[in-house]
mmCIF file of C-alpha atoms in Angstrom:
data_model
loop_
_atom_site.group_PDB
_atom_site.id
_atom_site.type_symbol
_atom_site.label_atom_id
_atom_site.label_comp_id
_atom_site.label_asym_id
_atom_site.label_seq_id
_atom_site.Cartn_x
_atom_site.Cartn_y
_atom_site.Cartn_z
ATOM 1 C CA MET A 23 -37.167 -31.848 -12.045
ATOM 2 C CA LYS A 24 -35.026 -32.278 -9.091
ATOM 3 C CA TRP A 25 -36.567 -34.581 -6.670
ATOM 4 C CA MET A 26 -34.991 -35.097 -2.973
ATOM 5 C CA ILE A 27 -36.431 -37.849 -1.034
ATOM 6 C CA ASP A 28 -35.107 -38.931 2.344
ATOM 7 C CA ALA A 29 -36.526 -40.987 5.380
ATOM 8 C CA SER A 30 -35.839 -41.234 8.893
ATOM 9 C CA PHE A 31 -35.700 -44.458 10.171
ATOM 10 C CA ALA A 32 -37.821 -45.688 13.332
ATOM 11 C CA VAL A 33 -38.606 -41.911 14.636
ATOM 12 C CA HIS A 34 -42.080 -42.326 15.691
ATOM 13 C CA PRO A 35 -43.469 -44.246 18.993
ATOM 14 C CA ASP A 36 -44.506 -47.078 17.392
ATOM 15 C CA PHE A 37 -40.907 -47.289 15.450
ATOM 16 C CA LYS A 38 -42.329 -46.275 12.310
ATOM 17 C CA SER A 39 -40.083 -44.147 9.622
ATOM 18 C CA HIS A 40 -41.007 -40.898 8.532
ATOM 19 C CA THR A 41 -40.987 -39.898 4.658
ATOM 20 C CA GLY A 42 -39.971 -36.405 3.134
ATOM 21 C CA GLY A 43 -39.696 -35.181 -0.290
ATOM 22 C CA THR A 44 -39.166 -32.152 -2.296
ATOM 23 C CA LEU A 45 -39.410 -31.063 -6.012
ATOM 24 C CA SER A 46 -37.293 -28.016 -7.332
ATOM 25 C CA PHE A 47 -37.025 -26.827 -10.857
ATOM 26 C CA GLY A 48 -34.103 -24.817 -9.837
ATOM 27 C CA GLY A 49 -35.212 -22.280 -7.136
ATOM 28 C CA GLY A 50 -37.225 -23.045 -3.954
ATOM 29 C CA ALA A 51 -39.606 -26.063 -3.686
ATOM 30 C CA ALA A 52 -42.485 -26.270 -6.066
ATOM 31 C CA GLN A 53 -43.955 -29.315 -4.216
ATOM 32 C CA VAL A 54 -43.329 -31.009 -0.668
ATOM 33 C CA MET A 55 -44.254 -33.989 1.298
ATOM 34 C CA SER A 56 -44.034 -35.321 4.719
ATOM 35 C CA LYS A 57 -45.552 -38.123 6.114
ATOM 36 C CA LYS A 58 -45.295 -41.097 8.692
ATOM 37 C CA GLN A 59 -44.743 -44.297 6.759
ATOM 38 C CA LYS A 60 -47.654 -47.133 6.960
ATOM 39 C CA LEU A 61 -45.398 -50.119 7.716
ATOM 40 C CA ASN A 62 -42.410 -50.753 10.015
ATOM 41 C CA SER A 63 -39.034 -51.297 8.172
ATOM 42 C CA ARG A 64 -35.906 -53.609 9.122
ATOM 43 C CA SER A 65 -33.300 -50.871 8.159
ATOM 44 C CA SER A 66 -32.758 -47.801 7.254
ATOM 45 C CA THR A 67 -31.990 -48.750 3.703
ATOM 46 C CA GLU A 68 -35.686 -50.365 3.692
ATOM 47 C CA ALA A 69 -37.098 -47.158 5.110
ATOM 48 C CA GLU A 70 -35.552 -45.235 2.039
ATOM 49 C CA LEU A 71 -36.844 -47.803 -0.371
ATOM 50 C CA ILE A 72 -40.533 -47.156 1.079
ATOM 51 C CA ALA A 73 -40.094 -43.496 0.981
ATOM 52 C CA VAL A 74 -39.382 -43.663 -2.761
ATOM 53 C CA ASP A 75 -42.334 -46.027 -3.159
ATOM 54 C CA ASP A 76 -44.295 -43.150 -1.134
ATOM 55 C CA VAL A 77 -43.320 -40.561 -3.626
ATOM 56 C CA VAL A 78 -42.966 -42.280 -7.059
ATOM 57 C CA THR A 79 -46.496 -41.956 -8.009
ATOM 58 C CA MET A 80 -45.814 -37.770 -7.624
ATOM 59 C CA ILE A 81 -42.778 -38.265 -9.735
ATOM 60 C CA LEU A 82 -44.399 -39.922 -12.498
ATOM 61 C CA TRP A 83 -47.471 -37.657 -12.393
ATOM 62 C CA THR A 84 -45.446 -34.488 -12.194
ATOM 63 C CA LYS A 85 -43.449 -35.255 -15.204
ATOM 64 C CA LEU A 86 -46.680 -36.270 -17.366
ATOM 65 C CA PHE A 87 -48.331 -33.227 -16.048
ATOM 66 C CA MET A 88 -45.329 -30.703 -17.121
ATOM 67 C CA GLU A 89 -45.242 -32.530 -20.402
ATOM 68 C CA TRP A 90 -49.062 -32.377 -20.965
ATOM 69 C CA GLN A 91 -48.615 -28.529 -20.437
ATOM 70 C CA GLY A 92 -46.129 -28.134 -23.151
ATOM 71 C CA TYR A 93 -42.978 -28.111 -20.959
ATOM 72 C CA PRO A 94 -40.755 -31.391 -22.039
ATOM 73 C CA ILE A 95 -38.689 -32.969 -18.891
ATOM 74 C CA LYS A 96 -35.387 -33.678 -20.048
ATOM 75 C CA LYS A 97 -33.980 -34.602 -16.718
ATOM 76 C CA ASN A 98 -35.963 -36.208 -14.038
ATOM 77 C CA VAL A 99 -33.405 -36.732 -11.324
ATOM 78 C CA LEU A 100 -34.082 -38.401 -8.035
ATOM 79 C CA TYR A 101 -31.694 -37.726 -5.222
ATOM 80 C CA GLN A 102 -30.906 -40.078 -2.178
ATOM 81 C CA ASP A 103 -28.231 -39.959 0.471
ATOM 82 C CA ASN A 104 -28.355 -43.800 1.219
ATOM 83 C CA LYS A 105 -26.035 -45.640 -1.435
ATOM 84 C CA SER A 106 -27.380 -48.989 -0.511
ATOM 85 C CA ALA A 107 -31.001 -47.935 -1.328
ATOM 86 C CA ILE A 108 -29.538 -46.659 -4.552
ATOM 87 C CA LEU A 109 -27.931 -49.767 -5.649
ATOM 88 C CA LEU A 110 -31.078 -51.578 -4.983
ATOM 89 C CA GLU A 111 -33.136 -49.190 -6.838
ATOM 90 C CA GLU A 112 -30.658 -49.156 -9.566
ATOM 91 C CA ASN A 113 -30.358 -52.897 -9.883
ATOM 92 C CA GLY A 114 -33.480 -54.630 -8.103
ATOM 93 C CA ARG A 115 -32.576 -57.971 -6.665
ATOM 94 C CA LYS A 116 -29.311 -58.287 -8.248
ATOM 95 C CA SER A 117 -27.983 -55.766 -5.281
ATOM 96 C CA ALA A 118 -29.909 -57.413 -2.478
ATOM 97 C CA GLY A 119 -27.901 -58.982 0.410
ATOM 98 C CA LYS A 120 -28.899 -61.135 3.424
ATOM 99 C CA ARG A 121 -30.487 -58.225 4.998
ATOM 100 C CA SER A 122 -32.414 -57.014 2.079
ATOM 101 C CA GLN A 123 -33.493 -60.278 0.653
ATOM 102 C CA ALA A 124 -36.913 -60.139 2.142
ATOM 103 C CA ILE A 125 -37.915 -56.721 0.942
ATOM 104 C CA ASN A 126 -41.447 -56.805 -0.906
ATOM 105 C CA ILE A 127 -40.961 -56.593 -4.705
ATOM 106 C CA CYS A 128 -43.226 -53.357 -4.970
ATOM 107 C CA TYR A 129 -40.734 -51.215 -3.407
ATOM 108 C CA LEU A 130 -38.197 -52.093 -6.359
ATOM 109 C CA PHE A 131 -41.030 -50.496 -8.963
ATOM 110 C CA ILE A 132 -38.723 -47.642 -9.243
ATOM 111 C CA THR A 133 -35.945 -49.919 -11.003
ATOM 112 C CA ASP A 134 -38.404 -50.189 -13.791
ATOM 113 C CA GLN A 135 -38.599 -46.585 -14.198
ATOM 114 C CA VAL A 136 -34.775 -46.086 -13.888
ATOM 115 C CA GLU A 137 -34.341 -48.746 -16.645
ATOM 116 C CA LYS A 138 -37.010 -47.019 -18.799
ATOM 117 C CA GLY A 139 -35.218 -43.921 -18.489
ATOM 118 C CA ILE A 140 -37.965 -41.959 -16.832
ATOM 119 C CA VAL A 141 -36.041 -41.258 -13.670
ATOM 120 C CA LYS A 142 -32.518 -41.197 -12.738
ATOM 121 C CA ILE A 143 -31.387 -41.520 -9.506
ATOM 122 C CA LYS A 144 -28.243 -39.741 -8.069
ATOM 123 C CA TYR A 145 -26.310 -39.553 -4.683
ATOM 124 C CA CYS A 146 -26.665 -36.572 -2.481
ATOM 125 C CA PRO A 147 -24.766 -36.126 0.484
ATOM 126 C CA THR A 148 -26.694 -35.985 3.806
ATOM 127 C CA ASP A 149 -25.800 -32.359 4.737
ATOM 128 C CA ASN A 150 -27.044 -31.277 1.121
ATOM 129 C CA MET A 151 -30.210 -33.540 1.636
ATOM 130 C CA ILE A 152 -33.087 -30.777 1.379
ATOM 131 C CA ALA A 153 -35.762 -33.611 2.335
ATOM 132 C CA ASP A 154 -34.043 -33.950 5.705
ATOM 133 C CA PHE A 155 -35.993 -30.737 6.824
ATOM 134 C CA MET A 156 -39.295 -32.886 6.028
ATOM 135 C CA THR A 157 -38.290 -35.757 7.859
ATOM 136 C CA LYS A 158 -37.319 -34.296 11.262
ATOM 137 C CA PRO A 159 -36.810 -31.032 13.322
ATOM 138 C CA LEU A 160 -33.427 -29.623 12.539
ATOM 139 C CA GLN A 161 -31.467 -26.782 14.591
ATOM 140 C CA GLY A 162 -29.637 -24.007 13.835
ATOM 141 C CA GLU A 163 -27.234 -23.646 10.576
ATOM 142 C CA LYS A 164 -28.765 -26.490 8.952
ATOM 143 C CA PHE A 165 -32.336 -25.468 9.605
ATOM 144 C CA ARG A 166 -31.723 -21.855 8.132
ATOM 145 C CA LYS A 167 -30.010 -23.206 5.088
ATOM 146 C CA PHE A 168 -32.715 -25.995 4.225
ATOM 147 C CA ARG A 169 -35.179 -23.286 4.989
ATOM 148 C CA ASP A 170 -33.704 -20.785 2.591
ATOM 149 C CA LEU A 171 -33.547 -23.410 -0.193
ATOM 150 C CA ILE A 172 -37.043 -24.376 0.087
ATOM 151 C CA LEU A 173 -38.657 -20.897 0.142
ATOM 152 C CA GLY A 174 -36.105 -19.774 -2.668
ATOM 153 C CA PRO A 175 -34.751 -16.373 -3.192
ATOM 154 C CA GLN A 176 -36.031 -13.574 -0.870
ATOM 155 C CA GLU A 177 -35.770 -10.073 -1.463
#
């Protein structure tokens, strides 16, 4: 399972951020989500942590659901385009700097899932982050590229 999760920082009139996520099993998107975050964040890194927290229950539930249906999941990978957020998600408070010390511990729940081996986090360059499609309006070539990846192969 390949999850791509992204956040657009402070894009709403009340300066709240927006979460977007996609799940793919190879071709097309099997599951997508796009929603406004419920609280304000102080940085793009914090917005990315909140985005992962918004989607983590879907990640865990989908893995369990697929296994209960008889499809063992060997790789459950979460892709992100923010390296600071990846460090916090993998290392927890050990990677916290001056600006990230006040991040609520509930947003580091994913750290426990990484340590247990349930989820693996990998970096994905912003230009390849399909979840970007769910966080803000895109135009031109980037829109067409992500639309085609989400819809899957067309005849």
